[in-house]
């Protein structure tokens, strides 16, 4: 006996499936056969592939070019006996490694969480006796008994179902429980519509059922999703990719320039090997941006805190920046774009239509008459609402000012619509005591209830599928209370109009029956008076409409990928602005379904993924395939989801976003970010923060690199000219470490620029440093070379200054120019006066602290001893300040010229 291929099961008769599995409906398996099969198929658990050891994962954190550069810098500073600086650099290396290790360890828990979702207890029939056993001990062929509240323990072919409803939303995305049946289904039936199967980890919400296990562990649908998660690519973020490339280039430049410095000095013949070695070391130390990794980590951490305040929890630091470069958001529908609460939106009764306002289960809302008949004057509408209220097994509860439903969401929606109909309806309902009921069964497609009315009357109320009630109705109630023969074509026309809007439509009917009737059977459900239709939908969140519009303005595509029906998905997508109104002259598809995707080649799917914005009834494999198709175009993809079925796509996406309130643990562990309010609008806020983080990182890099370039050029110039070094390695370390912490890092607190969400997304292929920024970095680097080298030459020519004093002047030139240039970098395109001079209080504090430290560097005796500095006079200070002002003015003029050129370019078109 082999585990069967799932695609075979739904089309076979249940008895044939049981027979092929070598089992028996009445007795199940015997214990000896159970042990044989357990040895063959293993436990009913999901096992993850063995990953890297903890030590290897930790060591790999050091396998990065930028880390190599920092480790070399630490060794060099240690060789100079600068133990504090060496310790700081080693500390930066260790902190970065630990952060990466911790984040990877958290991500590895995704499969463990998935395995835990399948561990439960099951009622199983073995040797004719019902036993309660752990689900991990199940084997193919076991006969399972299901009832309300059970978690389905394995993949099962049902052979008995009594009012059985199963919530499969975590697996298929279907927003309401699925009514199960046992009859064979057509071969082409998609996964989400195979109603004679029950899937592992889904939840029984109503009724009872029995079935035979055909798949356990990794062979189940949820097991196959586990395999997809393990195979999904662990992608680098745009930031890590760009920093890695930048680090390789930087490493090469440092090695070449250090070697060139040593070679030139030796060829001149007037320097010793030790002198030239120290010059090469000074250049290497100057060129290494020691503060960059710390700045990246701290800037991202600040972004994490800002996002947490906006209800987005970041699990992996680089995800902050990835959000800023996102240009496609793929969103699930249920609970993310919608409120995840069925809501009646439209009623047709007594030849009159009403739109119903209000969202979710809060019974606050109004009926807007479309056909000029007020609700209170429409007796058919009253009967329609009363039927939905009384023929109902759900309960509407208010707790802590929040409304929720116990029972079926569809029935909950009917309670809410009746509540909106007025208190009088509830008072009227209290007078109708229920005597009996027929629960909803999939083979009958209706629910019926018997009530005792005033005057010893008995009232039969029925709700269900429109086609069923039409067949059982002979009359139709009008608004004035009169009845006329029913016109099925008229009812069908209104049903079609409501269904075309993506509404799930239920029909309501009633009949006055014999006063002696105390129990009802299906034969009694006949000769009904049709009283109306109620159309419901899981409505979109109102704030999502604005968030989607903001994403579109920012150049970000929003795509819906859902397991729900195509019409429902299209209706919601149109309401929230993902797609526009249908164009009757266009043949382009608005929605693609699972069947459509199955027919597409990879090349065709890549084209459709770009042009189509709504994908319905998709399977987990297809979600994963869609994400990969979008990534093939080098788009940066954010994928949202809450169910087990979303986990592979969440892991594959550049940034996976899980729902914190309604999401499964599997989805949360596979994601990079979790929304604490399950709201798409929070994603838009997170994208805004992500763009701000990348802006600030770019500003820091544009600020810090000129110093490294300037220091390297000063050393090179001294070697080429044959003079003493204007700055020593230990002074370079002082400049780099203090200014990076007190000046550069303050840019991490820079407020977001007002137009940040009016810009298009960054091109994923664009380097971290654009040509304009590189030219500015080079310009400021040359200004530092001219200013510092010129100041050193002036000071050495002054007979009143020693070589240490001359170096002190050069060091102060570097620090003062960095202070002025810091204000240039508060915006890479705008003047600091437009940004606001004092809008970043941290930056002001950093500058003042740096001034105090630099005065100590210049005048404190212990600092003079440690850093080979000396006090300098006012004649040196005004030259230093003039150099800083000149650098600031030159950069501002360059920005002004560039703005003029860009405006002219835009004007030309």
XYZ file of C-alpha atoms in Angstrom, residues 594 596-606 609 619-631 649 652:
28
model
C -5.214 29.052 -10.250
C -5.012 30.371 -15.512
C -1.652 30.262 -13.746
C -1.336 26.508 -14.283
C -1.484 27.093 -18.051
C 1.207 29.795 -18.062
C 4.859 29.094 -18.834
C 7.446 30.840 -16.671
C 8.003 33.456 -19.390
C 4.264 34.108 -19.768
C 3.858 34.326 -16.007
C 6.606 36.942 -15.755
C 2.755 39.144 -13.073
C -2.221 27.514 -4.264
C 0.887 27.853 -2.037
C 3.115 26.760 -4.918
C 1.565 29.379 -7.175
C 2.076 32.142 -4.591
C 5.730 31.182 -4.461
C 5.903 31.058 -8.257
C 4.319 34.508 -8.548
C 6.848 36.044 -6.162
C 9.709 34.489 -8.117
C 8.221 35.708 -11.406
C 8.156 39.277 -10.073
C 11.700 38.950 -8.730
C 6.137 33.070 -0.300
C 11.011 33.880 -0.698
